[in-house]
mmCIF file of C-alpha atoms in Angstrom:
data_model
loop_
_atom_site.group_PDB
_atom_site.id
_atom_site.type_symbol
_atom_site.label_atom_id
_atom_site.label_comp_id
_atom_site.label_asym_id
_atom_site.label_seq_id
_atom_site.Cartn_x
_atom_site.Cartn_y
_atom_site.Cartn_z
ATOM 1 C CA MET L 203 -12.917 9.605 -88.156
ATOM 2 C CA TRP L 204 -13.126 12.772 -86.108
ATOM 3 C CA GLY L 205 -9.990 14.387 -87.474
ATOM 4 C CA SER L 206 -6.668 15.468 -86.089
ATOM 5 C CA GLY L 207 -4.376 18.437 -85.801
ATOM 6 C CA GLU L 208 -4.961 22.099 -86.485
ATOM 7 C CA GLU L 209 -7.008 21.394 -89.609
ATOM 8 C CA ALA L 210 -9.692 19.636 -87.549
ATOM 9 C CA ALA L 211 -9.674 22.305 -84.856
ATOM 10 C CA CYS L 212 -10.099 25.087 -87.392
ATOM 11 C CA ALA L 213 -12.984 23.433 -89.235
ATOM 12 C CA GLY L 214 -15.563 25.681 -87.657
ATOM 13 C CA PRO L 215 -19.334 25.571 -87.558
ATOM 14 C CA ARG L 216 -21.216 25.985 -90.823
ATOM 15 C CA SER L 217 -21.356 29.739 -90.423
ATOM 16 C CA SER L 218 -17.724 30.210 -89.393
ATOM 17 C CA LEU L 219 -18.369 33.865 -88.556
ATOM 18 C CA PRO L 220 -21.367 34.435 -86.288
ATOM 19 C CA ALA L 221 -24.105 36.675 -87.621
ATOM 20 C CA PRO L 222 -24.173 40.150 -86.035
ATOM 21 C CA THR L 223 -26.967 40.805 -83.574
ATOM 22 C CA THR L 224 -29.221 43.689 -84.613
ATOM 23 C CA THR L 225 -30.937 45.770 -81.947
ATOM 24 C CA PRO L 226 -32.956 49.002 -81.897
ATOM 25 C CA ASN L 227 -30.043 50.691 -80.054
ATOM 26 C CA PRO L 228 -26.885 51.780 -81.857
ATOM 27 C CA SER L 229 -24.176 49.087 -81.809
ATOM 28 C CA TRP L 230 -22.189 50.978 -79.179
ATOM 29 C CA ALA L 231 -25.107 51.447 -76.795
ATOM 30 C CA LEU L 232 -25.894 49.599 -73.578
ATOM 31 C CA ALA L 233 -29.288 48.042 -72.971
ATOM 32 C CA ASP L 234 -30.677 51.340 -71.636
ATOM 33 C CA GLY L 235 -29.515 53.238 -74.723
ATOM 34 C CA SER L 236 -26.620 55.050 -73.005
ATOM 35 C CA ALA L 237 -23.010 55.019 -74.163
ATOM 36 C CA PRO L 238 -20.552 53.102 -71.960
ATOM 37 C CA GLU L 239 -17.662 54.806 -70.210
ATOM 38 C CA VAL L 240 -14.589 53.123 -71.668
ATOM 39 C CA ILE L 241 -11.547 53.361 -69.422
ATOM 40 C CA GLY L 242 -9.310 50.294 -69.774
ATOM 41 C CA HIS L 243 -7.378 48.528 -72.528
ATOM 42 C CA LEU L 244 -9.557 45.388 -72.717
ATOM 43 C CA GLN L 245 -12.721 47.417 -72.293
ATOM 44 C CA GLU L 246 -11.618 49.656 -75.128
ATOM 45 C CA ASN L 247 -10.819 46.710 -77.399
ATOM 46 C CA TYR L 248 -14.191 45.129 -76.672
ATOM 47 C CA TYR L 249 -16.021 48.399 -77.278
ATOM 48 C CA ASN L 250 -14.206 49.066 -80.562
ATOM 49 C CA LEU L 251 -14.746 45.541 -81.897
ATOM 50 C CA CYS L 252 -18.454 45.665 -81.089
ATOM 51 C CA MET L 253 -18.705 48.955 -82.987
ATOM 52 C CA GLU L 254 -16.721 47.607 -85.926
ATOM 53 C CA LYS L 255 -18.775 44.394 -86.219
ATOM 54 C CA SER L 256 -22.205 45.920 -85.373
ATOM 55 C CA GLN L 257 -22.390 43.628 -82.357
ATOM 56 C CA LYS L 258 -24.567 44.570 -79.394
ATOM 57 C CA ILE L 259 -22.503 45.436 -76.318
ATOM 58 C CA ASN L 260 -23.073 43.099 -73.393
ATOM 59 C CA SER L 261 -23.043 45.329 -70.306
ATOM 60 C CA PHE L 262 -22.031 42.449 -68.013
ATOM 61 C CA ILE L 263 -18.980 41.625 -70.147
ATOM 62 C CA LEU L 264 -18.099 45.322 -70.150
ATOM 63 C CA HIS L 265 -18.337 45.389 -66.355
ATOM 64 C CA ILE L 266 -16.156 42.287 -65.961
ATOM 65 C CA LEU L 267 -13.545 43.606 -68.397
ATOM 66 C CA GLN L 268 -13.377 46.843 -66.408
ATOM 67 C CA GLU L 269 -12.564 44.832 -63.273
ATOM 68 C CA LEU L 270 -10.006 42.847 -65.241
ATOM 69 C CA ASP L 271 -8.325 45.999 -66.526
ATOM 70 C CA GLU L 272 -8.078 47.257 -62.932
ATOM 71 C CA GLU L 273 -6.501 43.968 -61.786
ATOM 72 C CA ILE L 274 -3.970 44.097 -64.615
ATOM 73 C CA GLU L 275 -3.077 47.686 -63.730
ATOM 74 C CA LYS L 276 -2.312 46.518 -60.181
ATOM 75 C CA GLY L 277 0.145 44.001 -61.633
ATOM 76 C CA SER L 278 -1.988 40.924 -60.936
ATOM 77 C CA GLU L 279 -1.260 37.722 -62.847
ATOM 78 C CA GLY L 280 -2.972 34.337 -63.048
ATOM 79 C CA ILE L 281 -6.430 35.955 -63.100
ATOM 80 C CA THR L 282 -9.636 33.955 -63.511
ATOM 81 C CA LEU L 283 -12.116 35.773 -65.750
ATOM 82 C CA ASN L 284 -15.548 34.949 -64.311
ATOM 83 C CA ILE L 285 -18.441 35.551 -66.703
ATOM 84 C CA ALA L 286 -20.725 32.909 -65.204
ATOM 85 C CA GLY L 287 -24.340 33.097 -66.331
ATOM 86 C CA ASN L 288 -25.657 32.205 -62.877
ATOM 87 C CA SER L 289 -24.086 35.261 -61.247
ATOM 88 C CA ARG L 290 -26.353 37.581 -59.270
ATOM 89 C CA LEU L 291 -24.624 40.443 -61.104
ATOM 90 C CA MET L 292 -26.126 39.310 -64.409
ATOM 91 C CA PRO L 293 -29.916 39.084 -64.107
ATOM 92 C CA GLU L 294 -30.644 39.339 -67.839
ATOM 93 C CA GLU L 295 -27.801 39.371 -70.356
ATOM 94 C CA ARG L 296 -26.053 36.045 -70.831
ATOM 95 C CA VAL L 297 -23.065 35.410 -73.037
ATOM 96 C CA THR L 298 -23.809 34.033 -76.522
ATOM 97 C CA GLY L 299 -21.613 32.386 -79.123
ATOM 98 C CA GLU L 300 -21.369 35.736 -80.903
ATOM 99 C CA ASP L 301 -20.156 37.373 -77.667
ATOM 100 C CA PHE L 302 -17.538 34.669 -77.354
ATOM 101 C CA TRP L 303 -16.262 35.477 -80.842
ATOM 102 C CA ILE L 304 -15.526 39.024 -79.642
ATOM 103 C CA LEU L 305 -13.916 37.694 -76.438
ATOM 104 C CA PHE L 306 -11.737 35.367 -78.506
ATOM 105 C CA ARG L 307 -10.439 38.340 -80.472
ATOM 106 C CA ILE L 308 -9.443 40.359 -77.390
ATOM 107 C CA LEU L 309 -8.188 37.533 -75.129
ATOM 108 C CA LYS L 310 -6.184 35.385 -77.538
ATOM 109 C CA LYS L 311 -2.880 37.096 -76.719
ATOM 110 C CA ASN L 312 -3.592 38.216 -73.150
ATOM 111 C CA PRO L 313 -0.862 36.859 -70.814
ATOM 112 C CA TYR L 314 -2.577 37.762 -67.532
ATOM 113 C CA ILE L 315 -5.530 35.326 -67.620
ATOM 114 C CA ASN L 316 -5.137 31.677 -66.686
ATOM 115 C CA GLY L 317 -8.793 30.796 -65.984
ATOM 116 C CA LEU L 318 -12.082 31.413 -67.804
ATOM 117 C CA ASP L 319 -15.489 30.590 -66.292
ATOM 118 C CA VAL L 320 -18.452 30.996 -68.681
ATOM 119 C CA ARG L 321 -20.836 28.434 -67.163
ATOM 120 C CA TYR L 322 -24.608 28.595 -67.673
ATOM 121 C CA ASN L 323 -24.669 30.947 -70.623
ATOM 122 C CA PHE L 324 -26.076 30.605 -74.145
ATOM 123 C CA ILE L 325 -22.853 29.492 -75.786
ATOM 124 C CA SER L 326 -23.614 26.985 -78.552
ATOM 125 C CA ASP L 327 -21.273 25.074 -80.883
ATOM 126 C CA VAL L 328 -20.368 28.466 -82.450
ATOM 127 C CA GLY L 329 -19.000 29.622 -79.091
ATOM 128 C CA ALA L 330 -17.328 26.247 -78.533
ATOM 129 C CA TYR L 331 -15.465 26.695 -81.819
ATOM 130 C CA TYR L 332 -14.056 30.040 -80.685
ATOM 131 C CA ALA L 333 -13.316 28.717 -77.184
ATOM 132 C CA ALA L 334 -11.271 25.934 -78.780
ATOM 133 C CA ARG L 335 -9.528 28.475 -81.024
ATOM 134 C CA LEU L 336 -8.756 30.609 -77.968
ATOM 135 C CA LEU L 337 -7.054 27.638 -76.307
ATOM 136 C CA GLN L 338 -4.844 27.231 -79.363
ATOM 137 C CA LYS L 339 -3.817 30.892 -79.377
ATOM 138 C CA ASN L 340 -3.467 31.605 -75.630
ATOM 139 C CA ALA L 341 -0.686 29.581 -74.012
ATOM 140 C CA THR L 342 -1.350 30.885 -70.483
ATOM 141 C CA LEU L 343 -4.984 29.700 -70.192
ATOM 142 C CA LYS L 344 -5.031 26.703 -67.824
ATOM 143 C CA TYR L 345 -8.654 26.394 -66.711
ATOM 144 C CA LEU L 346 -11.885 26.575 -68.724
ATOM 145 C CA ARG L 347 -15.377 25.979 -67.352
ATOM 146 C CA MET L 348 -18.159 25.602 -69.959
ATOM 147 C CA THR L 349 -20.695 23.935 -67.634
ATOM 148 C CA GLY L 350 -24.323 24.125 -68.748
ATOM 149 C CA ASN L 351 -23.732 25.577 -72.216
ATOM 150 C CA LYS L 352 -25.457 23.432 -74.849
ATOM 151 C CA ILE L 353 -22.508 22.986 -77.190
ATOM 152 C CA GLU L 354 -23.717 19.446 -78.016
ATOM 153 C CA ASN L 355 -21.753 16.872 -79.969
ATOM 154 C CA LYS L 356 -20.307 19.284 -82.537
ATOM 155 C CA GLY L 357 -18.960 21.587 -79.831
ATOM 156 C CA GLY L 358 -17.439 18.640 -77.983
ATOM 157 C CA MET L 359 -15.614 17.623 -81.156
ATOM 158 C CA PHE L 360 -14.004 21.070 -81.393
ATOM 159 C CA PHE L 361 -12.585 20.603 -77.890
ATOM 160 C CA ALA L 362 -11.366 17.084 -78.670
ATOM 161 C CA ALA L 363 -9.498 18.367 -81.727
ATOM 162 C CA MET L 364 -8.076 21.251 -79.696
ATOM 163 C CA LEU L 365 -6.662 18.885 -77.063
ATOM 164 C CA GLN L 366 -4.530 17.251 -79.740
ATOM 165 C CA ILE L 367 -2.659 20.559 -80.069
ATOM 166 C CA ASN L 368 -2.934 22.350 -76.737
ATOM 167 C CA SER L 369 -0.232 21.685 -74.151
ATOM 168 C CA SER L 370 -1.163 24.225 -71.448
ATOM 169 C CA LEU L 371 -4.783 23.533 -70.403
ATOM 170 C CA GLU L 372 -4.976 21.707 -67.059
ATOM 171 C CA LYS L 373 -8.704 21.576 -66.298
ATOM 172 C CA LEU L 374 -11.687 21.439 -68.661
ATOM 173 C CA ASP L 375 -15.299 21.343 -67.489
ATOM 174 C CA LEU L 376 -17.804 20.200 -70.126
ATOM 175 C CA GLY L 377 -20.444 18.995 -67.660
ATOM 176 C CA ASP L 378 -24.130 19.340 -68.639
ATOM 177 C CA CYS L 379 -23.176 20.473 -72.148
ATOM 178 C CA ASP L 380 -25.267 17.831 -73.991
ATOM 179 C CA LEU L 381 -22.178 16.102 -75.381
ATOM 180 C CA GLY L 382 -22.921 13.135 -77.630
ATOM 181 C CA MET L 383 -21.361 9.673 -77.676
ATOM 182 C CA GLN L 384 -19.035 10.594 -80.552
ATOM 183 C CA SER L 385 -17.512 13.566 -78.721
ATOM 184 C CA VAL L 386 -17.159 11.699 -75.393
ATOM 185 C CA ILE L 387 -15.290 8.901 -77.169
ATOM 186 C CA ALA L 388 -13.159 11.468 -79.036
ATOM 187 C CA LEU L 389 -12.249 13.211 -75.766
ATOM 188 C CA ALA L 390 -11.379 9.879 -74.140
ATOM 189 C CA THR L 391 -9.242 8.939 -77.135
ATOM 190 C CA VAL L 392 -7.265 12.166 -77.223
ATOM 191 C CA LEU L 393 -6.656 11.985 -73.458
ATOM 192 C CA THR L 394 -4.711 8.765 -73.969
ATOM 193 C CA GLN L 395 -2.053 11.029 -75.520
ATOM 194 C CA ASN L 396 -2.594 14.409 -73.825
ATOM 195 C CA GLN L 397 -0.496 14.478 -70.657
ATOM 196 C CA THR L 398 -1.346 18.027 -69.558
ATOM 197 C CA ILE L 399 -5.007 17.801 -68.527
ATOM 198 C CA LYS L 400 -5.280 17.123 -64.782
ATOM 199 C CA GLY L 401 -9.059 17.403 -64.388
ATOM 200 C CA ILE L 402 -12.011 16.872 -66.737
ATOM 201 C CA ASN L 403 -15.754 16.976 -66.155
ATOM 202 C CA LEU L 404 -17.929 15.018 -68.598
ATOM 203 C CA ASN L 405 -21.125 14.937 -66.525
ATOM 204 C CA ARG L 406 -24.484 14.169 -68.119
ATOM 205 C CA PRO L 407 -23.757 13.544 -71.783
ATOM 206 C CA ILE L 408 -26.649 12.601 -74.080
ATOM 207 C CA LEU L 409 -25.987 8.892 -74.647
ATOM 208 C CA TYR L 410 -28.116 6.336 -76.442
ATOM 209 C CA GLY L 411 -27.790 2.570 -76.224
ATOM 210 C CA GLU L 412 -27.005 0.172 -73.415
ATOM 211 C CA GLN L 413 -23.490 -0.944 -74.359
ATOM 212 C CA GLU L 414 -21.643 1.621 -72.193
ATOM 213 C CA GLU L 415 -19.253 2.522 -75.034
ATOM 214 C CA SER L 416 -18.284 5.800 -73.358
ATOM 215 C CA THR L 417 -17.297 4.013 -70.134
ATOM 216 C CA VAL L 418 -15.261 1.442 -72.082
ATOM 217 C CA HIS L 419 -13.282 4.205 -73.807
ATOM 218 C CA LEU L 420 -12.792 6.210 -70.609
ATOM 219 C CA GLY L 421 -11.592 3.060 -68.871
ATOM 220 C CA HIS L 422 -9.072 2.481 -71.647
ATOM 221 C CA MET L 423 -7.965 6.121 -71.303
ATOM 222 C CA LEU L 424 -7.292 5.645 -67.575
ATOM 223 C CA LYS L 425 -4.981 2.729 -68.385
ATOM 224 C CA GLU L 426 -2.903 4.906 -70.717
ATOM 225 C CA ASN L 427 -3.093 8.304 -69.025
ATOM 226 C CA HIS L 428 -0.685 8.994 -66.157
ATOM 227 C CA CYS L 429 -1.496 12.664 -65.569
ATOM 228 C CA LEU L 430 -5.266 12.897 -64.928
ATOM 229 C CA VAL L 431 -6.078 13.611 -61.275
ATOM 230 C CA GLU L 432 -9.834 14.340 -61.323
ATOM 231 C CA LEU L 433 -12.576 12.669 -63.425
ATOM 232 C CA HIS L 434 -16.320 13.357 -63.243
ATOM 233 C CA MET L 435 -18.670 10.808 -64.862
ATOM 234 C CA CYS L 436 -21.977 11.700 -63.232
ATOM 235 C CA LYS L 437 -25.091 10.503 -65.150
ATOM 236 C CA HIS L 438 -23.250 8.276 -67.634
ATOM 237 C CA ASN L 439 -25.697 5.389 -67.198
ATOM 238 C CA ILE L 440 -22.856 3.321 -65.706
ATOM 239 C CA LYS L 441 -23.952 -0.137 -64.611
ATOM 240 C CA ASN L 442 -21.976 -2.955 -62.988
ATOM 241 C CA CYS L 443 -20.283 -3.883 -66.255
ATOM 242 C CA GLY L 444 -19.156 -0.284 -66.680
ATOM 243 C CA ILE L 445 -17.771 0.067 -63.160
ATOM 244 C CA LYS L 446 -15.821 -3.143 -63.770
ATOM 245 C CA GLN L 447 -14.230 -1.490 -66.831
ATOM 246 C CA LEU L 448 -13.176 1.456 -64.658
ATOM 247 C CA CYS L 449 -11.894 -0.829 -61.903
ATOM 248 C CA ASP L 450 -9.746 -2.772 -64.381
ATOM 249 C CA ALA L 451 -8.147 0.560 -65.288
ATOM 250 C CA LEU L 452 -7.660 1.602 -61.660
ATOM 251 C CA TYR L 453 -5.438 -1.442 -61.057
ATOM 252 C CA LEU L 454 -2.991 0.166 -63.505
ATOM 253 C CA ASN L 455 -3.638 3.877 -63.025
ATOM 254 C CA ARG L 456 -1.437 5.667 -60.500
ATOM 255 C CA SER L 457 -2.521 9.292 -60.895
ATOM 256 C CA LEU L 458 -6.306 9.552 -60.389
ATOM 257 C CA ARG L 459 -7.198 10.995 -56.971
ATOM 258 C CA TYR L 460 -10.858 12.064 -57.416
ATOM 259 C CA LEU L 461 -13.424 9.810 -59.109
ATOM 260 C CA ASP L 462 -17.060 10.902 -59.417
ATOM 261 C CA VAL L 463 -19.472 8.189 -60.585
ATOM 262 C CA SER L 464 -22.556 9.622 -58.878
ATOM 263 C CA CYS L 465 -26.084 9.324 -60.302
ATOM 264 C CA ASN L 466 -25.517 6.060 -62.135
ATOM 265 C CA LYS L 467 -26.887 2.487 -61.887
ATOM 266 C CA ILE L 468 -24.192 0.780 -59.832
ATOM 267 C CA THR L 469 -25.369 -1.913 -57.409
ATOM 268 C CA CYS L 470 -23.722 -4.150 -54.811
ATOM 269 C CA ASP L 471 -22.228 -6.394 -57.544
ATOM 270 C CA GLY L 472 -20.238 -3.433 -58.825
ATOM 271 C CA MET L 473 -18.975 -2.845 -55.300
ATOM 272 C CA VAL L 474 -17.285 -6.251 -55.305
ATOM 273 C CA CYS L 475 -14.956 -4.997 -58.067
ATOM 274 C CA LEU L 476 -14.470 -1.567 -56.505
ATOM 275 C CA ALA L 477 -13.738 -2.946 -53.033
ATOM 276 C CA ASP L 478 -11.170 -5.289 -54.512
ATOM 277 C CA VAL L 479 -9.336 -2.590 -56.473
ATOM 278 C CA LEU L 480 -9.230 -0.358 -53.384
ATOM 279 C CA LYS L 481 -7.150 -3.030 -51.664
ATOM 280 C CA SER L 482 -4.241 -2.301 -54.013
ATOM 281 C CA ASN L 483 -4.913 1.211 -55.366
ATOM 282 C CA THR L 484 -2.978 3.735 -53.289
ATOM 283 C CA THR L 485 -3.763 6.993 -55.094
ATOM 284 C CA LEU L 486 -7.572 7.409 -55.052
ATOM 285 C CA GLU L 487 -8.503 9.890 -52.299
ATOM 286 C CA VAL L 488 -12.075 11.046 -53.087
ATOM 287 C CA LEU L 489 -14.822 8.665 -54.235
ATOM 288 C CA ASP L 490 -18.335 9.898 -54.999
ATOM 289 C CA LEU L 491 -20.897 7.074 -55.205
ATOM 290 C CA SER L 492 -23.912 9.267 -54.417
ATOM 291 C CA PHE L 493 -27.289 8.325 -55.928
ATOM 292 C CA ASN L 494 -26.512 4.773 -56.955
ATOM 293 C CA ARG L 495 -27.984 1.650 -55.343
ATOM 294 C CA ILE L 496 -25.190 -0.172 -53.528
ATOM 295 C CA GLU L 497 -27.408 -1.076 -50.531
ATOM 296 C CA ASN L 498 -26.200 -2.959 -47.447
ATOM 297 C CA ALA L 499 -24.205 -5.615 -49.266
ATOM 298 C CA GLY L 500 -22.215 -3.122 -51.337
ATOM 299 C CA THR L 501 -21.511 -0.951 -48.307
ATOM 300 C CA LYS L 502 -20.224 -3.968 -46.388
ATOM 301 C CA TYR L 503 -17.765 -4.827 -49.193
ATOM 302 C CA LEU L 504 -16.434 -1.281 -49.069
ATOM 303 C CA SER L 505 -16.326 -1.214 -45.270
ATOM 304 C CA GLU L 506 -14.291 -4.418 -45.043
ATOM 305 C CA THR L 507 -11.708 -3.044 -47.481
ATOM 306 C CA LEU L 508 -11.536 0.304 -45.695
ATOM 307 C CA ALA L 509 -11.149 -1.375 -42.313
ATOM 308 C CA SER L 510 -8.402 -3.829 -43.256
ATOM 309 C CA HIS L 511 -6.620 -2.746 -46.435
ATOM 310 C CA ASN L 512 -7.062 0.711 -47.943
ATOM 311 C CA ARG L 513 -5.220 3.628 -46.334
ATOM 312 C CA SER L 514 -5.404 6.237 -49.124
ATOM 313 C CA LEU L 515 -9.122 7.096 -49.422
ATOM 314 C CA ARG L 516 -9.914 10.303 -47.534
ATOM 315 C CA ALA L 517 -13.491 11.086 -48.577
ATOM 316 C CA LEU L 518 -16.428 8.819 -49.443
ATOM 317 C CA SER L 519 -19.986 9.773 -50.345
ATOM 318 C CA VAL L 520 -22.717 7.110 -50.321
ATOM 319 C CA VAL L 521 -25.612 9.576 -50.200
ATOM 320 C CA SER L 522 -28.981 8.104 -51.299
ATOM 321 C CA ASN L 523 -27.906 4.517 -51.978
ATOM 322 C CA ASN L 524 -30.779 2.646 -50.271
ATOM 323 C CA ILE L 525 -28.467 1.609 -47.417
ATOM 324 C CA GLU L 526 -30.043 0.485 -44.163
ATOM 325 C CA GLY L 527 -28.725 0.518 -40.622
ATOM 326 C CA GLU L 528 -26.642 -2.641 -40.941
ATOM 327 C CA GLY L 529 -24.557 -1.243 -43.803
ATOM 328 C CA LEU L 530 -24.240 2.239 -42.316
ATOM 329 C CA VAL L 531 -23.064 0.857 -38.975
ATOM 330 C CA ALA L 532 -20.478 -1.300 -40.771
ATOM 331 C CA LEU L 533 -19.144 1.831 -42.475
ATOM 332 C CA SER L 534 -18.918 3.643 -39.138
ATOM 333 C CA GLU L 535 -17.017 0.699 -37.636
ATOM 334 C CA SER L 536 -14.457 0.827 -40.449
ATOM 335 C CA MET L 537 -13.565 4.384 -39.428
ATOM 336 C CA LYS L 538 -12.439 3.155 -36.001
ATOM 337 C CA THR L 539 -9.587 1.177 -37.542
ATOM 338 C CA ASN L 540 -8.947 3.333 -40.609
ATOM 339 C CA PRO L 541 -7.030 6.504 -39.625
ATOM 340 C CA THR L 542 -7.085 8.052 -43.142
ATOM 341 C CA LEU L 543 -10.780 8.208 -44.008
ATOM 342 C CA SER L 544 -11.834 11.626 -42.718
ATOM 343 C CA ASN L 545 -14.945 12.651 -44.706
ATOM 344 C CA VAL L 546 -18.084 10.478 -44.905
ATOM 345 C CA TYR L 547 -21.464 11.539 -46.333
ATOM 346 C CA ILE L 548 -24.477 9.295 -45.704
ATOM 347 C CA TRP L 549 -27.677 11.371 -45.872
ATOM 348 C CA GLY L 550 -30.609 10.027 -47.897
ATOM 349 C CA ASN L 551 -30.309 6.440 -46.669
ATOM 350 C CA LYS L 552 -32.470 4.508 -44.177
ATOM 351 C CA PHE L 553 -31.361 5.427 -40.660
ATOM 352 C CA ASP L 554 -32.281 3.340 -37.656
ATOM 353 C CA GLU L 555 -31.391 4.084 -34.034
ATOM 354 C CA ALA L 556 -28.182 2.047 -34.224
ATOM 355 C CA THR L 557 -27.044 4.212 -37.161
ATOM 356 C CA CYS L 558 -27.803 7.417 -35.284
ATOM 357 C CA VAL L 559 -25.920 6.230 -32.189
ATOM 358 C CA ALA L 560 -22.939 5.005 -34.236
ATOM 359 C CA TYR L 561 -22.363 8.323 -36.019
ATOM 360 C CA SER L 562 -23.116 10.333 -32.889
ATOM 361 C CA ASP L 563 -20.373 8.357 -31.128
ATOM 362 C CA LEU L 564 -17.892 9.006 -33.962
ATOM 363 C CA ILE L 565 -18.556 12.739 -33.727
ATOM 364 C CA GLN L 566 -18.362 12.810 -29.925
ATOM 365 C CA MET L 567 -15.086 10.850 -29.992
ATOM 366 C CA ASP L 568 -13.764 13.442 -32.477
ATOM 367 C CA ARG L 569 -13.094 10.625 -34.941
ATOM 368 C CA LEU L 570 -15.511 12.292 -37.373
ATOM 369 C CA LYS L 571 -15.376 16.080 -37.347
ATOM 370 C CA PRO L 572 -18.723 17.904 -37.730
ATOM 371 C CA ASP L 573 -17.501 19.735 -40.839
ATOM 372 C CA ASN L 574 -16.551 16.445 -42.508
ATOM 373 C CA THR L 575 -19.986 14.843 -42.647
ATOM 374 C CA ASP L 576 -23.520 15.746 -43.688
ATOM 375 C CA VAL L 577 -25.280 14.651 -40.483
ATOM 376 C CA GLU L 578 -25.541 16.126 -37.011
ATOM 377 C CA PRO L 579 -26.845 14.218 -33.959
ATOM 378 C CA PHE L 580 -29.570 15.525 -31.661
ATOM 379 C CA VAL L 581 -31.477 13.917 -28.778
ATOM 380 C CA VAL L 582 -35.255 13.860 -28.235
ATOM 381 C CA ASP L 583 -36.786 12.008 -25.254
ATOM 382 C CA GLY L 584 -33.568 10.086 -24.732
ATOM 383 C CA HIS L 585 -33.330 8.885 -28.353
ATOM 384 C CA VAL L 586 -30.563 9.937 -30.760
ATOM 385 C CA TYR L 587 -31.489 11.197 -34.235
ATOM 386 C CA LEU L 588 -29.508 12.600 -37.141
ATOM 387 C CA ALA L 589 -30.289 15.877 -38.932
ATOM 388 C CA GLU L 590 -28.958 16.869 -42.335
ATOM 389 C CA VAL L 591 -26.096 19.372 -42.569
ATOM 390 C CA SER L 592 -25.270 21.186 -45.805
ATOM 391 C CA ASN L 593 -21.799 19.720 -46.216
ATOM 392 C CA GLY L 594 -20.686 17.637 -49.162
ATOM 393 C CA LEU L 595 -18.100 16.977 -51.836
ATOM 394 C CA LYS L 596 -19.256 19.682 -54.251
ATOM 395 C CA LYS L 597 -22.230 21.591 -52.908
ATOM 396 C CA HIS L 598 -21.454 24.796 -54.806
ATOM 397 C CA TYR L 599 -20.767 23.138 -58.141
ATOM 398 C CA TYR L 600 -24.156 23.956 -59.666
ATOM 399 C CA TRP L 601 -24.894 27.126 -57.717
ATOM 400 C CA ARG L 602 -23.024 29.673 -55.663
ATOM 401 C CA PRO L 603 -23.820 31.568 -52.461
ATOM 402 C CA THR L 604 -25.924 34.697 -52.967
ATOM 403 C CA TYR L 605 -23.136 36.939 -51.700
ATOM 404 C CA GLY L 606 -19.442 36.134 -51.757
ATOM 405 C CA GLU L 607 -17.947 32.670 -51.560
ATOM 406 C CA ALA L 608 -18.619 29.860 -49.112
ATOM 407 C CA CYS L 609 -17.170 30.853 -45.735
ATOM 408 C CA THR L 610 -15.672 27.403 -45.078
ATOM 409 C CA ASN L 611 -14.351 24.508 -47.130
ATOM 410 C CA SER L 612 -16.807 21.968 -45.703
ATOM 411 C CA PRO L 613 -19.476 22.324 -48.432
ATOM 412 C CA ASN L 614 -16.874 21.587 -51.131
ATOM 413 C CA ALA L 615 -14.644 18.994 -49.515
ATOM 414 C CA GLY L 616 -13.873 17.174 -52.768
ATOM 415 C CA PHE L 617 -12.289 20.259 -54.317
ATOM 416 C CA THR L 618 -10.524 21.083 -51.043
ATOM 417 C CA LEU L 619 -8.916 17.644 -50.733
ATOM 418 C CA VAL L 620 -8.007 17.503 -54.442
ATOM 419 C CA PRO L 621 -7.535 21.161 -55.448
ATOM 420 C CA VAL L 622 -7.301 20.926 -59.253
ATOM 421 C CA GLY L 623 -7.940 24.274 -60.903
ATOM 422 C CA GLY L 624 -8.879 26.250 -57.819
ATOM 423 C CA HIS L 625 -12.622 26.903 -57.632
ATOM 424 C CA LEU L 626 -13.355 25.823 -61.213
#
């Protein structure tokens, strides 16, 4: 049994206090040996705690806290604290579990922050423990992104225990965190009761076995949960049996708007179930089937439903699904009778000339806007071809533009159509 209540959430990692980091520099020094200029309240707290605990000062955290202090002085509220490890501002120093212990101490009662992005750092289960503790102490924190930190199964269990207590968090991203089967099942179980979380990312857990236990439990959760809007299950080894479990839940669920089952093992047989549930489901708006193998037959099942029945789906990605011209043309035909479907992504399949002409016609008729698809027609020697365009449902999920944010919403249509948690 994975535990419940505050007792479980407070049962920290074996070394409940992280060991101080020793460096040749004094504890108050930056990487170049110089003393930092401390100007703001949070900066000062961070600086003093690092001195007190002999913890090396992370210059990037110091820089971010300075910006945060300036925002607070201006009277800003609802601030997202971005300490992402893939930022161009942080070429060397990434946040560790020990750093997160210090952050926990200074942020636990801060009322100005509602989002925390610490993706792609070196936060282990030690950091996950303090992140979970932070979510118990800070009632204003609504969004947390842990993407790419290897918190593993133990770290996932800390978050599952936390969600039994927390009633403010709305979006939690634990994608690519090496979660184990036990923690995925624990998270699914607690979400049958938690009615606050609106979006959760559980991409790429480390699962063993072929029984699809995680999918079974997440399907059961969708039957019970009436609050979740966005669910990411990329790389869950979902097969046709698993997608059937999810479809059985979608007959009953009336809240989910964004379902991501990309990079799995779903074939045309799974599309029979999905096409059928889309005839009656009226809430699902974004469906990501990228990198499966639905082929022509599966695409035809979907196209028939979209043409004649479903009027809620707004975005569909079938990128890299081994679909040939016949299936792609059928999908284009469904858009002529379906006024709701606005975003379609098809790159990575097997285009023939009929496919190229069909999507060129949709774009020329203004039925498919250029920003809402990942192909662009061009003509050579009287023949129409399609080129790839860098649009998609979540292009900037794993990386961000070198400078600033994306100038349009087209590369991140999924998050634009279902805006849960802003950019997180």
